[in-house]
Short mmCIF file of C-alpha atoms in Angstrom, two decimals:
data_model
loop_
_atom_site.label_atom_id
_atom_site.label_comp_id
_atom_site.label_asym_id
_atom_site.label_seq_id
_atom_site.Cartn_x
_atom_site.Cartn_y
_atom_site.Cartn_z
CA ARG A 1 -0.31 0.19 0.27
CA THR A 2 2.60 2.40 1.31
CA LYS A 3 4.27 1.78 -2.76
CA LEU A 4 1.36 2.35 -4.50
CA TYR A 5 1.05 5.93 -2.45
CA LEU A 6 3.64 6.73 -3.83
CA ILE A 7 3.90 6.31 -6.86
CA LYS A 8 0.38 7.81 -6.66
CA MET A 9 2.34 11.34 -5.15
CA GLU A 10 5.34 10.61 -7.78
CA ASN A 11 2.15 11.70 -10.48
CA TYR A 12 1.14 14.77 -7.93
CA THR A 13 4.36 15.50 -7.67
CA LYS A 14 5.32 15.33 -11.51
CA LEU A 15 1.86 17.53 -12.59
CA LYS A 16 2.02 20.57 -10.17
CA GLU A 17 6.72 20.40 -11.90
CA LEU A 18 5.03 20.19 -15.72
CA VAL A 19 2.73 23.11 -14.40
CA ALA A 20 5.53 24.99 -12.92
CA SER A 21 8.40 24.09 -16.11
CA ILE A 22 5.97 25.76 -18.69
CA GLU A 23 5.82 28.57 -16.40
CA ALA A 24 9.15 30.43 -18.56
CA ASP A 25 7.35 29.13 -22.44
CA ALA A 26 4.49 30.83 -21.74
CA GLU A 27 6.11 34.16 -20.43
CA LYS A 28 7.71 34.87 -23.00
CA LEU A 29 5.35 33.86 -25.25
CA PHE A 30 2.34 36.57 -23.92
CA ASN A 31 5.04 39.14 -23.32
CA ASN A 32 7.44 39.24 -26.31
CA GLY A 33 5.23 37.17 -28.52
CA ASN A 34 7.86 34.35 -28.81
CA SER A 35 5.55 31.09 -31.39
CA ALA A 36 8.30 28.62 -30.86
CA ALA A 37 7.62 29.70 -26.52
CA GLY A 38 3.80 29.07 -27.36
CA THR A 39 4.69 25.19 -29.38
CA HIS A 40 6.44 24.31 -26.07
CA VAL A 41 3.79 25.51 -24.40
CA ARG A 42 1.18 23.27 -25.90
CA GLN A 43 3.37 20.00 -25.56
CA GLY A 44 3.55 21.18 -22.16
CA LEU A 45 0.00 21.53 -21.40
CA GLN A 46 -1.16 18.04 -23.55
CA GLU A 47 1.53 16.39 -20.12
CA ILE A 48 -0.37 17.88 -18.50
CA LYS A 49 -3.91 16.86 -20.38
CA THR A 50 -2.42 13.62 -19.67
CA LEU A 51 -0.83 12.97 -16.86
CA ALA A 52 -4.27 14.58 -14.98
CA GLN A 53 -6.41 12.48 -16.18
CA ASP A 54 -3.54 9.82 -14.91
CA ILE A 55 -4.77 11.26 -12.08
CA ARG A 56 -8.75 11.82 -11.70
CA ASN A 57 -8.60 8.03 -12.56
CA GLU A 58 -6.41 6.85 -9.67
CA VAL A 59 -8.74 9.64 -7.96
CA THR A 60 -11.99 7.58 -8.95
CA ASN A 61 -10.10 4.04 -7.88
CA LYS A 62 -9.21 5.32 -5.04
CA LYS A 63 -12.52 6.22 -4.00
CA ASN A 64 -14.20 3.18 -5.50
CA GLU A 65 -12.72 1.10 -3.36
CA GLY A 66 -14.78 1.49 -0.19
CA LYS A 67 -17.54 0.67 -2.24
#
């Protein structure tokens, strides 16, 4: 159980890191109009979307364990 909890927390930690990692590119895009930074932001957001869905599924599974 502890190992499974750590894996799930690793996903949550990775999600926070991904959000932080696109911040610099978002600033370049919105403040300087750097289109290459926009590509990086979109790629990062796609990774965030995928990881968020994985976490969402984990939460649903955890919630339904007791039923």
